Structures are given as C-alpha cells and as structure tokens.
Amino acid sequence: MLSAGMRPVLVPSIVASPLLLRCLSVSAPARQLPQPPQLHKLETQEDMQQARSWIERFEKVRTDAWPKNLVETSFARSSGAGGQHVNRTMSKAIIRFPLPSAFFIPPYLVRHLRNTPHYAASPPSLLISASTHRTQHTNLSECFEKLKAVLLEAARRDLVGETSAEQKNRVKGLVAKEKAKIERVKKMRKDVKGGRGKVSWD
C-alpha cells in the first residue's frame, strides 16, 4: 500500500526477443566457442581467410567446453564383442546435432554436412554414436570428438590453396607480358593500315 503523497513507479516491461532468448539459453561453455563467419559460400580469398581463421580457433577448443545442451543425448545397450557389459548396460552413447539451427558453425558447412553418412533427414540433424568403451561418459566424449572431426572436414571442403606472393608476382608478370604483346600487334596493324594507298618513288 502506498503512503500519502507517494506516487507509483512504473517499471517498463522487457520484451524478450528471439535473439535475447537464444543468448539466455546459451551456456557459459558455448560462449567459449569462436564466433563463426556468416558465410554461405567461399568465393573470395577474404572468405577463405575468414574460414581458415575460424577453423584454426575451433580446432583449439576442447570438446568438453562445447555447449552439450545444444545436442540431444541418449544411451542404448551396446552390441558386439566386449565382455559382460555388452547388451547388459546402457553404455552406448548417441548424440543428435540439429541442422541448420547450430548457430556456432559457419552456414556454408550445412550443405556438406547433409552429404555425410551421419546425416538424418527427419529431423535434419547429424546422428553420431560410440560404443567401444565400457562407460557412458567415455563413449559420450568419443561422440563429441567424432562430431568435431566431421565439422572440421566439412569446413575444409571448399578451401583452395592460398596464392603465395611469388605466384602473385608471376601471374602479374604474365599479364603484363600478354598486355604488351597485344599492344605490339595493335601497333603493327595500325602501321599496315597507314601504309596502304601510298606510292613509293624510290
């Protein structure tokens, strides 16, 4: 209840935008991942450089620092050779990595990820499993290592070799040489045309 002479203070309500909700849902480990370049294609040398820079930084991030809340994790009974734990314990780890909602990878990766054996169309995602170890934790760690390898392979798919300074100078020299050749041909044709119709009295 307000006392006499006191006025109510209006507090503006905060509207949560989709971007704000997404930021709030990202865990602290997710913020440790490098910011990906928003490239849908690698067309220029600058695009290539941005992609290489992201790959270099992404390689250095340990998989245990990944936002594991952004993948669906499940466990199942393992099968095959391995002793008594086979078919008795839920040691097999399975992760589902959604596409293209994974905002911490460059967009150009998605096209290549759809062509991997791990791709599942419904819903669009990568399915990766591991069952070679006896514990859920170890198999889950292997799943994330496999996922990292798949992402890096896709990230490198469109990269082409960088042009060295020596190659650039060589190409520049060839272009200049070809240009000079064209100029000589033009001059010769001009001289020939200029000499037509003239009578020599020598």
PDB file of C-alpha atoms in Angstrom:
ATOM      1  CA  MET A   1       0.000   0.000   0.000  1.00  0.00           C
ATOM      2  CA  LEU A   2       1.263   3.478  -0.898  1.00  0.00           C
ATOM      3  CA  SER A   3       1.572   6.179   1.749  1.00  0.00           C
ATOM      4  CA  ALA A   4       0.016   9.598   1.241  1.00  0.00           C
ATOM      5  CA  GLY A   5       1.963  11.723  -1.183  1.00  0.00           C
ATOM      6  CA  MET A   6       3.808   8.766  -2.757  1.00  0.00           C
ATOM      7  CA  ARG A   7       3.496   8.095  -6.445  1.00  0.00           C
ATOM      8  CA  PRO A   8       3.711   4.663  -8.013  1.00  0.00           C
ATOM      9  CA  VAL A   9       6.854   3.988 -10.015  1.00  0.00           C
ATOM     10  CA  LEU A  10       6.194   2.414 -13.382  1.00  0.00           C
ATOM     11  CA  VAL A  11       8.745  -0.211 -14.366  1.00  0.00           C
ATOM     12  CA  PRO A  12       8.844  -0.835 -18.129  1.00  0.00           C
ATOM     13  CA  SER A  13       8.304  -4.436 -19.094  1.00  0.00           C
ATOM     14  CA  ILE A  14      11.066  -6.166 -21.045  1.00  0.00           C
ATOM     15  CA  VAL A  15      10.030  -7.915 -24.225  1.00  0.00           C
ATOM     16  CA  ALA A  16      12.229 -10.940 -24.818  1.00  0.00           C
ATOM     17  CA  SER A  17      13.240 -11.012 -28.448  1.00  0.00           C
ATOM     18  CA  PRO A  18      14.203 -14.314 -30.148  1.00  0.00           C
ATOM     19  CA  LEU A  19      17.834 -13.178 -30.127  1.00  0.00           C
ATOM     20  CA  LEU A  20      17.686 -12.444 -26.378  1.00  0.00           C
ATOM     21  CA  LEU A  21      16.075 -15.801 -25.669  1.00  0.00           C
ATOM     22  CA  ARG A  22      18.754 -17.550 -27.702  1.00  0.00           C
ATOM     23  CA  CYS A  23      21.517 -15.705 -25.855  1.00  0.00           C
ATOM     24  CA  LEU A  24      19.989 -16.588 -22.492  1.00  0.00           C
ATOM     25  CA  SER A  25      19.745 -20.248 -23.465  1.00  0.00           C
ATOM     26  CA  VAL A  26      23.436 -20.478 -24.357  1.00  0.00           C
ATOM     27  CA  SER A  27      25.550 -21.820 -21.551  1.00  0.00           C
ATOM     28  CA  ALA A  28      28.895 -20.383 -20.485  1.00  0.00           C
ATOM     29  CA  PRO A  29      30.863 -23.063 -22.399  1.00  0.00           C
ATOM     30  CA  ALA A  30      29.015 -22.068 -25.580  1.00  0.00           C
ATOM     31  CA  ARG A  31      30.382 -18.560 -25.307  1.00  0.00           C
ATOM     32  CA  GLN A  32      33.897 -20.024 -25.305  1.00  0.00           C
ATOM     33  CA  LEU A  33      33.464 -21.184 -28.891  1.00  0.00           C
ATOM     34  CA  PRO A  34      34.833 -18.915 -31.639  1.00  0.00           C
ATOM     35  CA  GLN A  35      32.315 -16.710 -33.408  1.00  0.00           C
ATOM     36  CA  PRO A  36      31.749 -18.255 -36.854  1.00  0.00           C
ATOM     37  CA  PRO A  37      31.856 -16.139 -40.020  1.00  0.00           C
ATOM     38  CA  GLN A  38      28.404 -15.777 -41.574  1.00  0.00           C
ATOM     39  CA  LEU A  39      29.474 -17.160 -44.930  1.00  0.00           C
ATOM     40  CA  HIS A  40      27.095 -19.180 -47.091  1.00  0.00           C
ATOM     41  CA  LYS A  41      29.774 -19.699 -49.766  1.00  0.00           C
ATOM     42  CA  LEU A  42      33.535 -19.337 -50.009  1.00  0.00           C
ATOM     43  CA  GLU A  43      34.043 -17.261 -53.124  1.00  0.00           C
ATOM     44  CA  THR A  44      36.923 -14.865 -52.465  1.00  0.00           C
ATOM     45  CA  GLN A  45      40.338 -15.030 -50.841  1.00  0.00           C
ATOM     46  CA  GLU A  46      38.908 -12.957 -47.992  1.00  0.00           C
ATOM     47  CA  ASP A  47      36.189 -15.585 -47.468  1.00  0.00           C
ATOM     48  CA  MET A  48      38.853 -18.294 -47.423  1.00  0.00           C
ATOM     49  CA  GLN A  49      40.891 -16.376 -44.866  1.00  0.00           C
ATOM     50  CA  GLN A  50      37.883 -15.939 -42.575  1.00  0.00           C
ATOM     51  CA  ALA A  51      37.129 -19.652 -42.827  1.00  0.00           C
ATOM     52  CA  ARG A  52      40.745 -20.619 -42.089  1.00  0.00           C
ATOM     53  CA  SER A  53      40.813 -18.301 -39.087  1.00  0.00           C
ATOM     54  CA  TRP A  54      37.651 -19.897 -37.669  1.00  0.00           C
ATOM     55  CA  ILE A  55      38.967 -23.423 -38.296  1.00  0.00           C
ATOM     56  CA  GLU A  56      42.229 -22.630 -36.526  1.00  0.00           C
ATOM     57  CA  ARG A  57      40.404 -21.287 -33.460  1.00  0.00           C
ATOM     58  CA  PHE A  58      37.776 -24.053 -33.490  1.00  0.00           C
ATOM     59  CA  GLU A  59      40.476 -26.746 -33.522  1.00  0.00           C
ATOM     60  CA  LYS A  60      41.890 -25.411 -30.255  1.00  0.00           C
ATOM     61  CA  VAL A  61      38.596 -25.646 -28.340  1.00  0.00           C
ATOM     62  CA  ARG A  62      38.285 -28.803 -26.266  1.00  0.00           C
ATOM     63  CA  THR A  63      35.097 -30.761 -26.845  1.00  0.00           C
ATOM     64  CA  ASP A  64      34.328 -30.749 -23.120  1.00  0.00           C
ATOM     65  CA  ALA A  65      33.877 -26.962 -23.464  1.00  0.00           C
ATOM     66  CA  TRP A  66      31.160 -27.388 -26.064  1.00  0.00           C
ATOM     67  CA  PRO A  67      27.518 -26.466 -25.328  1.00  0.00           C
ATOM     68  CA  LYS A  68      26.273 -30.003 -24.747  1.00  0.00           C
ATOM     69  CA  ASN A  69      22.771 -28.685 -24.099  1.00  0.00           C
ATOM     70  CA  LEU A  70      22.526 -27.946 -27.825  1.00  0.00           C
ATOM     71  CA  VAL A  71      22.628 -31.640 -28.754  1.00  0.00           C
ATOM     72  CA  GLU A  72      20.221 -34.404 -27.836  1.00  0.00           C
ATOM     73  CA  THR A  73      21.957 -37.140 -25.875  1.00  0.00           C
ATOM     74  CA  SER A  74      20.704 -40.688 -25.410  1.00  0.00           C
ATOM     75  CA  PHE A  75      22.124 -44.045 -24.373  1.00  0.00           C
ATOM     76  CA  ALA A  76      21.443 -47.595 -25.500  1.00  0.00           C
ATOM     77  CA  ARG A  77      22.696 -51.102 -24.952  1.00  0.00           C
ATOM     78  CA  SER A  78      25.940 -51.721 -26.777  1.00  0.00           C
ATOM     79  CA  SER A  79      26.365 -54.724 -29.054  1.00  0.00           C
ATOM     80  CA  GLY A  80      29.247 -56.820 -30.311  1.00  0.00           C
ATOM     81  CA  ALA A  81      32.385 -58.077 -28.621  1.00  0.00           C
ATOM     82  CA  GLY A  82      33.352 -56.538 -25.313  1.00  0.00           C
ATOM     83  CA  GLY A  83      32.571 -58.789 -22.376  1.00  0.00           C
ATOM     84  CA  GLN A  84      29.692 -58.939 -19.918  1.00  0.00           C
ATOM     85  CA  HIS A  85      28.778 -55.266 -20.255  1.00  0.00           C
ATOM     86  CA  VAL A  86      27.589 -55.890 -23.832  1.00  0.00           C
ATOM     87  CA  ASN A  87      23.769 -55.972 -24.092  1.00  0.00           C
ATOM     88  CA  ARG A  88      23.519 -55.529 -20.294  1.00  0.00           C
ATOM     89  CA  THR A  89      24.499 -51.925 -19.681  1.00  0.00           C
ATOM     90  CA  MET A  90      23.351 -48.745 -21.385  1.00  0.00           C
ATOM     91  CA  SER A  91      26.887 -47.744 -22.323  1.00  0.00           C
ATOM     92  CA  LYS A  92      26.361 -46.842 -25.984  1.00  0.00           C
ATOM     93  CA  ALA A  93      26.201 -43.045 -26.420  1.00  0.00           C
ATOM     94  CA  ILE A  94      24.235 -41.321 -29.185  1.00  0.00           C
ATOM     95  CA  ILE A  95      24.115 -37.602 -29.914  1.00  0.00           C
ATOM     96  CA  ARG A  96      21.848 -35.753 -32.332  1.00  0.00           C
ATOM     97  CA  PHE A  97      23.255 -32.473 -33.650  1.00  0.00           C
ATOM     98  CA  PRO A  98      20.439 -30.334 -35.167  1.00  0.00           C
ATOM     99  CA  LEU A  99      20.823 -28.642 -38.542  1.00  0.00           C
ATOM    100  CA  PRO A 100      20.801 -25.847 -39.500  1.00  0.00           C
ATOM    101  CA  SER A 101      19.937 -24.433 -36.056  1.00  0.00           C
ATOM    102  CA  ALA A 102      23.518 -24.842 -34.824  1.00  0.00           C
ATOM    103  CA  PHE A 103      24.482 -21.175 -34.732  1.00  0.00           C
ATOM    104  CA  PHE A 104      28.125 -21.739 -33.738  1.00  0.00           C
ATOM    105  CA  ILE A 105      29.208 -23.129 -37.124  1.00  0.00           C
ATOM    106  CA  PRO A 106      29.522 -21.212 -40.428  1.00  0.00           C
ATOM    107  CA  PRO A 107      26.420 -21.572 -42.652  1.00  0.00           C
ATOM    108  CA  TYR A 108      28.440 -22.936 -45.588  1.00  0.00           C
ATOM    109  CA  LEU A 109      29.107 -26.143 -43.644  1.00  0.00           C
ATOM    110  CA  VAL A 110      25.466 -27.236 -43.670  1.00  0.00           C
ATOM    111  CA  ARG A 111      25.445 -28.159 -47.371  1.00  0.00           C
ATOM    112  CA  HIS A 112      28.390 -30.509 -46.892  1.00  0.00           C
ATOM    113  CA  LEU A 113      27.070 -31.951 -43.634  1.00  0.00           C
ATOM    114  CA  ARG A 114      23.913 -33.055 -45.439  1.00  0.00           C
ATOM    115  CA  ASN A 115      26.078 -35.303 -47.618  1.00  0.00           C
ATOM    116  CA  THR A 116      27.805 -37.116 -44.748  1.00  0.00           C
ATOM    117  CA  PRO A 117      26.843 -40.665 -43.672  1.00  0.00           C
ATOM    118  CA  HIS A 118      25.846 -39.204 -40.293  1.00  0.00           C
ATOM    119  CA  TYR A 119      23.063 -37.055 -41.746  1.00  0.00           C
ATOM    120  CA  ALA A 120      19.466 -37.848 -40.786  1.00  0.00           C
ATOM    121  CA  ALA A 121      16.746 -36.133 -42.813  1.00  0.00           C
ATOM    122  CA  SER A 122      13.942 -36.219 -40.249  1.00  0.00           C
ATOM    123  CA  PRO A 123      14.520 -34.069 -38.367  1.00  0.00           C
ATOM    124  CA  PRO A 124      17.548 -32.563 -40.178  1.00  0.00           C
ATOM    125  CA  SER A 125      20.489 -33.448 -37.958  1.00  0.00           C
ATOM    126  CA  LEU A 126      23.707 -35.407 -37.557  1.00  0.00           C
ATOM    127  CA  LEU A 127      23.490 -38.701 -35.676  1.00  0.00           C
ATOM    128  CA  ILE A 128      26.748 -39.890 -34.137  1.00  0.00           C
ATOM    129  CA  SER A 129      27.248 -42.855 -31.826  1.00  0.00           C
ATOM    130  CA  ALA A 130      30.053 -44.569 -29.922  1.00  0.00           C
ATOM    131  CA  SER A 131      30.060 -47.895 -28.080  1.00  0.00           C
ATOM    132  CA  THR A 132      33.692 -49.031 -27.978  1.00  0.00           C
ATOM    133  CA  HIS A 133      34.173 -48.107 -24.322  1.00  0.00           C
ATOM    134  CA  ARG A 134      32.642 -49.533 -21.151  1.00  0.00           C
ATOM    135  CA  THR A 135      31.285 -46.303 -19.715  1.00  0.00           C
ATOM    136  CA  GLN A 136      28.699 -43.817 -20.920  1.00  0.00           C
ATOM    137  CA  HIS A 137      30.959 -40.874 -20.159  1.00  0.00           C
ATOM    138  CA  THR A 138      33.846 -42.162 -22.289  1.00  0.00           C
ATOM    139  CA  ASN A 139      31.580 -43.073 -25.194  1.00  0.00           C
ATOM    140  CA  LEU A 140      29.902 -39.672 -24.995  1.00  0.00           C
ATOM    141  CA  SER A 141      33.298 -37.974 -25.149  1.00  0.00           C
ATOM    142  CA  GLU A 142      34.128 -40.018 -28.244  1.00  0.00           C
ATOM    143  CA  CYS A 143      30.869 -38.875 -29.861  1.00  0.00           C
ATOM    144  CA  PHE A 144      31.865 -35.250 -29.456  1.00  0.00           C
ATOM    145  CA  GLU A 145      35.341 -35.956 -30.838  1.00  0.00           C
ATOM    146  CA  LYS A 146      33.748 -37.603 -33.874  1.00  0.00           C
ATOM    147  CA  LEU A 147      31.400 -34.649 -34.306  1.00  0.00           C
ATOM    148  CA  LYS A 148      34.308 -32.229 -34.156  1.00  0.00           C
ATOM    149  CA  ALA A 149      36.143 -34.198 -36.855  1.00  0.00           C
ATOM    150  CA  VAL A 150      33.043 -34.210 -39.092  1.00  0.00           C
ATOM    151  CA  LEU A 151      32.587 -30.447 -38.703  1.00  0.00           C
ATOM    152  CA  LEU A 152      36.242 -29.708 -39.446  1.00  0.00           C
ATOM    153  CA  GLU A 153      36.212 -31.928 -42.526  1.00  0.00           C
ATOM    154  CA  ALA A 154      33.154 -30.091 -43.846  1.00  0.00           C
ATOM    155  CA  ALA A 155      34.732 -26.725 -43.022  1.00  0.00           C
ATOM    156  CA  ARG A 156      37.812 -27.537 -45.118  1.00  0.00           C
ATOM    157  CA  ARG A 157      35.862 -28.867 -48.102  1.00  0.00           C
ATOM    158  CA  ASP A 158      35.642 -25.597 -50.048  1.00  0.00           C
ATOM    159  CA  LEU A 159      39.092 -24.267 -49.191  1.00  0.00           C
ATOM    160  CA  VAL A 160      41.605 -23.861 -52.001  1.00  0.00           C
ATOM    161  CA  GLY A 161      45.338 -23.270 -51.714  1.00  0.00           C
ATOM    162  CA  GLU A 162      46.420 -19.790 -50.776  1.00  0.00           C
ATOM    163  CA  THR A 163      48.199 -17.832 -53.504  1.00  0.00           C
ATOM    164  CA  SER A 164      51.777 -17.106 -52.471  1.00  0.00           C
ATOM    165  CA  ALA A 165      53.479 -13.758 -53.108  1.00  0.00           C
ATOM    166  CA  GLU A 166      55.751 -15.430 -55.667  1.00  0.00           C
ATOM    167  CA  GLN A 167      52.772 -16.845 -57.557  1.00  0.00           C
ATOM    168  CA  LYS A 168      51.023 -13.465 -57.490  1.00  0.00           C
ATOM    169  CA  ASN A 169      54.116 -11.749 -58.942  1.00  0.00           C
ATOM    170  CA  ARG A 170      54.448 -14.429 -61.610  1.00  0.00           C
ATOM    171  CA  VAL A 171      50.814 -14.017 -62.654  1.00  0.00           C
ATOM    172  CA  LYS A 172      51.229 -10.244 -62.654  1.00  0.00           C
ATOM    173  CA  GLY A 173      54.278 -10.580 -64.929  1.00  0.00           C
ATOM    174  CA  LEU A 174      52.432 -12.877 -67.333  1.00  0.00           C
ATOM    175  CA  VAL A 175      49.513 -10.454 -67.518  1.00  0.00           C
ATOM    176  CA  ALA A 176      51.865  -7.528 -68.244  1.00  0.00           C
ATOM    177  CA  LYS A 177      53.680  -9.577 -70.911  1.00  0.00           C
ATOM    178  CA  GLU A 178      50.422 -10.519 -72.608  1.00  0.00           C
ATOM    179  CA  LYS A 179      49.243  -6.910 -72.492  1.00  0.00           C
ATOM    180  CA  ALA A 180      52.485  -5.720 -74.130  1.00  0.00           C
ATOM    181  CA  LYS A 181      52.091  -8.366 -76.842  1.00  0.00           C
ATOM    182  CA  ILE A 182      48.565  -7.158 -77.608  1.00  0.00           C
ATOM    183  CA  GLU A 183      49.791  -3.562 -77.838  1.00  0.00           C
ATOM    184  CA  ARG A 184      52.532  -4.591 -80.316  1.00  0.00           C
ATOM    185  CA  VAL A 185      50.023  -6.396 -82.509  1.00  0.00           C
ATOM    186  CA  LYS A 186      47.723  -3.368 -82.495  1.00  0.00           C
ATOM    187  CA  LYS A 187      50.616  -1.094 -83.484  1.00  0.00           C
ATOM    188  CA  MET A 188      51.642  -3.395 -86.340  1.00  0.00           C
ATOM    189  CA  ARG A 189      48.082  -3.434 -87.689  1.00  0.00           C
ATOM    190  CA  LYS A 190      47.903   0.343 -87.435  1.00  0.00           C
ATOM    191  CA  ASP A 191      51.179   0.698 -89.335  1.00  0.00           C
ATOM    192  CA  VAL A 192      49.954  -1.645 -92.058  1.00  0.00           C
ATOM    193  CA  LYS A 193      46.707   0.295 -92.465  1.00  0.00           C
ATOM    194  CA  GLY A 194      48.616   3.590 -92.521  1.00  0.00           C
ATOM    195  CA  GLY A 195      50.865   2.346 -95.332  1.00  0.00           C
ATOM    196  CA  ARG A 196      48.032   1.380 -97.692  1.00  0.00           C
ATOM    197  CA  GLY A 197      47.483   3.595-100.765  1.00  0.00           C
ATOM    198  CA  LYS A 198      50.867   5.269-100.532  1.00  0.00           C
ATOM    199  CA  VAL A 199      53.114   5.200-103.623  1.00  0.00           C
ATOM    200  CA  SER A 200      56.810   4.847-103.151  1.00  0.00           C
ATOM    201  CA  TRP A 201      59.020   6.737-105.719  1.00  0.00           C
ATOM    202  CA  ASP A 202      62.208   5.088-104.580  1.00  0.00           C
TER     203      ASP A 202
END
